Short mmCIF file of N, CA and C in Angstrom, two decimals:
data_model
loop_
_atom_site.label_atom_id
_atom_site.label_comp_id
_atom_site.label_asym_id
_atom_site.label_seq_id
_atom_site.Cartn_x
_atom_site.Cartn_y
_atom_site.Cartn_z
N UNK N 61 98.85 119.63 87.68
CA UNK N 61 98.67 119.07 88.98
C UNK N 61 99.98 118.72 89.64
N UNK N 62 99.82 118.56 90.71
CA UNK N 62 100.86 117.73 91.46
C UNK N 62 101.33 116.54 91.44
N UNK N 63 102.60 115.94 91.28
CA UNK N 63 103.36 114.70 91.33
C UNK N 63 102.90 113.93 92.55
N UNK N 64 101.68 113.32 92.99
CA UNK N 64 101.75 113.01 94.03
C UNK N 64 102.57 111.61 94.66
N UNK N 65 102.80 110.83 93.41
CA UNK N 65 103.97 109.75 93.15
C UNK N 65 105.43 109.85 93.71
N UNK N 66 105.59 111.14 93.59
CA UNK N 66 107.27 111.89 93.80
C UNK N 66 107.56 111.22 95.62
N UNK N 67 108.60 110.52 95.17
CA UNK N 67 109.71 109.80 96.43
C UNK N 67 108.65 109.26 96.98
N UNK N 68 107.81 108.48 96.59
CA UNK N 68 106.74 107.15 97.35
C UNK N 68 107.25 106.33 96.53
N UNK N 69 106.97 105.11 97.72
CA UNK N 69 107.68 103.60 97.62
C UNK N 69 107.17 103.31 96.63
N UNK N 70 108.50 102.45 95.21
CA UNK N 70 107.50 102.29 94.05
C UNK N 70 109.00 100.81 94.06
N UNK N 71 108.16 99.88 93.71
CA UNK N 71 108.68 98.15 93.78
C UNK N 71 108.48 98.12 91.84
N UNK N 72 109.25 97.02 91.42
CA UNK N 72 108.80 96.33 90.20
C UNK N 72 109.51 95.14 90.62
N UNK N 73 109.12 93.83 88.94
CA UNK N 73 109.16 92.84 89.24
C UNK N 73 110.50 92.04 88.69
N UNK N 74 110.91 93.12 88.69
CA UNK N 74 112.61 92.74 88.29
C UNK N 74 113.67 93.99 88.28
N UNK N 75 114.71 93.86 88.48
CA UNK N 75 115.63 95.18 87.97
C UNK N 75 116.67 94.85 87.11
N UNK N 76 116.88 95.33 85.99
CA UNK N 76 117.77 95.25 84.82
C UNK N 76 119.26 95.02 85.43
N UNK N 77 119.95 94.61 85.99
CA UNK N 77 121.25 94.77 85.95
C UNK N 77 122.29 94.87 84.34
N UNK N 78 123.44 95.67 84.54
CA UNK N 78 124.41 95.53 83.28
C UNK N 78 125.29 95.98 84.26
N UNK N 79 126.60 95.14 83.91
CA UNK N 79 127.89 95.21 84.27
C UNK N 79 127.72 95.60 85.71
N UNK N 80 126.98 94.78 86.13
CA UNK N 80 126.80 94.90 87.80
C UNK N 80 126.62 96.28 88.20
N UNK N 81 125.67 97.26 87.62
CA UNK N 81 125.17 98.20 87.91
C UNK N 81 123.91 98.16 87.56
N UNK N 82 123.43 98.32 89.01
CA UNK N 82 121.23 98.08 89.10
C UNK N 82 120.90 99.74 88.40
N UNK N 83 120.57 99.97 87.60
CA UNK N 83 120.59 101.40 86.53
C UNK N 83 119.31 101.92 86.64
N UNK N 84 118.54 100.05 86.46
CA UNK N 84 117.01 100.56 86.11
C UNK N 84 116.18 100.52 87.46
N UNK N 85 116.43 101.02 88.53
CA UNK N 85 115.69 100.81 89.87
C UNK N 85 114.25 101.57 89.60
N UNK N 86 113.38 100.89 90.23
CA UNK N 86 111.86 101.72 90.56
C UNK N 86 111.66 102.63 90.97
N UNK N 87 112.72 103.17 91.81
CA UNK N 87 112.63 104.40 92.74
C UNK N 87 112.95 105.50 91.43
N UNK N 88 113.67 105.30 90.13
CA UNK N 88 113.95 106.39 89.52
C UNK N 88 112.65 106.90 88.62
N UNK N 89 111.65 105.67 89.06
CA UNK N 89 110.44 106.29 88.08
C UNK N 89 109.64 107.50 89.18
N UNK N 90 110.19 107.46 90.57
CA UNK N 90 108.80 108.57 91.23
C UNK N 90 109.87 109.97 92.24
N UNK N 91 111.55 110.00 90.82
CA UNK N 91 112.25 110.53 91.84
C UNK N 91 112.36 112.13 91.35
N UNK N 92 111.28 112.37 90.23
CA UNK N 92 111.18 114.16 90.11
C UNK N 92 111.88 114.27 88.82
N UNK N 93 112.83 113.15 87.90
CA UNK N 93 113.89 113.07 86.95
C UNK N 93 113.31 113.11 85.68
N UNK N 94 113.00 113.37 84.91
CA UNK N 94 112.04 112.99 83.91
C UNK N 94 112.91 112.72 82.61
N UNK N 95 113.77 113.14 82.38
CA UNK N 95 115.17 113.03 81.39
C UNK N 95 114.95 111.51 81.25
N UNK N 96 115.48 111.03 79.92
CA UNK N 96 115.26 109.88 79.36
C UNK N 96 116.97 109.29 79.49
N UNK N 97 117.87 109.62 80.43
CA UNK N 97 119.03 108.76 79.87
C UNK N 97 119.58 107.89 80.86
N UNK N 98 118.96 106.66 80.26
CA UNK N 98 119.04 105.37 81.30
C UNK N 98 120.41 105.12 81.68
N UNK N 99 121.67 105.40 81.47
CA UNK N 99 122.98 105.31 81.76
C UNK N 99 122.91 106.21 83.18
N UNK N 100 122.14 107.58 82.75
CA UNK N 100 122.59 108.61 84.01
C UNK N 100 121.61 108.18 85.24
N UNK N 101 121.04 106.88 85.36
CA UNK N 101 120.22 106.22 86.59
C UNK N 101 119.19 107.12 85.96
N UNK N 102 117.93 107.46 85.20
CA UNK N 102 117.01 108.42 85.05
C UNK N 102 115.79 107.65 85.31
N UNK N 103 115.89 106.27 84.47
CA UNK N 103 114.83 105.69 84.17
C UNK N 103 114.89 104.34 84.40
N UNK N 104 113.30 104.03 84.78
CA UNK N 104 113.34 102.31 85.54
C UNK N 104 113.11 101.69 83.80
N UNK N 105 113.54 100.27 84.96
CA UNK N 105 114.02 99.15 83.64
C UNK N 105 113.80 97.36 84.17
N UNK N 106 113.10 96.78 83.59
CA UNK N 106 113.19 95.71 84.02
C UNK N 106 113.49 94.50 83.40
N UNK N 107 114.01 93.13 83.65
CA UNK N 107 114.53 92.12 82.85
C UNK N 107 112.97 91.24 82.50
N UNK N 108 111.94 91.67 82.87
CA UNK N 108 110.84 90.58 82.61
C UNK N 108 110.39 90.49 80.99
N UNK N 109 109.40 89.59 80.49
CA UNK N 109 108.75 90.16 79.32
C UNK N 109 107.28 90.75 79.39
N UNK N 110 107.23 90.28 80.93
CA UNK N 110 105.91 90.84 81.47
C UNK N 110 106.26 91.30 82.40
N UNK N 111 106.85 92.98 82.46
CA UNK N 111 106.83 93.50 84.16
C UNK N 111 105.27 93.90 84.28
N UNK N 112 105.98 94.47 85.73
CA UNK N 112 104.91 95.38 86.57
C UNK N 112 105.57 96.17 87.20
N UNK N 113 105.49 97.31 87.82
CA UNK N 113 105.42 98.20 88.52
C UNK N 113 104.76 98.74 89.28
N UNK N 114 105.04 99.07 90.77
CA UNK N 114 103.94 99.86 91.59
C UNK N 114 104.17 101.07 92.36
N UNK N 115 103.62 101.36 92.37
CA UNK N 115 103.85 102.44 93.89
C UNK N 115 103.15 102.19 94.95
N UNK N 116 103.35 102.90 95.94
CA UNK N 116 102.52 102.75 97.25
C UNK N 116 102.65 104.02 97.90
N UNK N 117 101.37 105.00 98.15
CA UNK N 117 100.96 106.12 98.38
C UNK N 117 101.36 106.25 100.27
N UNK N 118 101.54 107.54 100.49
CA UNK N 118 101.62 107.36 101.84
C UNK N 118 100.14 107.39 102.27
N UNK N 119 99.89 107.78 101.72
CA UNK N 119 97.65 108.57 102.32
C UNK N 119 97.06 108.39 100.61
N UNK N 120 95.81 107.94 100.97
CA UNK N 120 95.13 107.91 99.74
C UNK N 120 94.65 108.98 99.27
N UNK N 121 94.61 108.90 98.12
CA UNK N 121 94.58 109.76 97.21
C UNK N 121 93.68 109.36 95.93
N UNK N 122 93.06 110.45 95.44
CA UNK N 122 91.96 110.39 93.98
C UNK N 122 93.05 110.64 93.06
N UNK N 123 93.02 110.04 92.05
CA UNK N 123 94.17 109.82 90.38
C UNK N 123 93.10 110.06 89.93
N UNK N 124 93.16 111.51 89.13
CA UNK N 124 92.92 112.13 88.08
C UNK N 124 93.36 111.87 86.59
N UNK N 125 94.74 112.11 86.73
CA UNK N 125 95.37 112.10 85.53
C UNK N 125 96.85 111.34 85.84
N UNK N 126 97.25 110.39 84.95
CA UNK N 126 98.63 109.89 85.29
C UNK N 126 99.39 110.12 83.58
N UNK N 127 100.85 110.96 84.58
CA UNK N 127 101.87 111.29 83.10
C UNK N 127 102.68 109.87 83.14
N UNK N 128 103.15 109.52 81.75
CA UNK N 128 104.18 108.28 81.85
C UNK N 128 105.44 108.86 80.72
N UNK N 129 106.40 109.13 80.59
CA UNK N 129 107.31 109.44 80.14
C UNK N 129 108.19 108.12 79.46
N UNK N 130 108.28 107.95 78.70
CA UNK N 130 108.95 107.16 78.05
C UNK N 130 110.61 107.52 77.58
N UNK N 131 111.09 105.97 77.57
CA UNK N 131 112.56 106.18 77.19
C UNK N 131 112.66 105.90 75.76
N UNK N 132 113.65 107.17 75.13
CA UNK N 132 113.31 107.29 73.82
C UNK N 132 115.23 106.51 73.28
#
C-alpha cells in the first residue's frame, strides 16, 4: 500500500535533544527514511517515559495496515 503518513504533520510529546542537536524530531518518523541511524536524523526519539506521537492527515483516510520500523 501506500505511505499515506509520508510528510503529514506528525507532533510528539517531547524531543530528545544531545549536544544541542534536536536528532529525534517527529517529522523524521513520516519523512520516507526508514534506515535506523538515529545520528543521521533517521529516526524520532523522545525524552518521556511515557511518549506519544501523532500525526495529522491532510483528508481522512481508512488505516488498513500500519508499518512501524524500529531502531535497532
Amino acid at each position: 500500500g501506500r505511505n499515506e503518513a509520508l510528510k503529514q504533520t506528525a507532533v510528539q510529546s517531547s524531543t530528545y535533544i544531545k549536544e544541542g542537536a534536536d536528532l529525534g524530531l517527529a517529522s523524521h518518523a513520516v519523512d520516507g527514511d526508514t534506515r535506523s541511524f538515529f545520528k543521521s536524523k533517521t529516526c524520532t526519539h523522545t525524552e518521556d517515559s511515557t511518549p506519544n506521537w501523532n500525526v495529522t492527515f491532510s483528508r481522512s483516510h481508512t488505516i488498513n495496515r500500519i508499518v512501524l520500523y524500529n531502531r535497532l
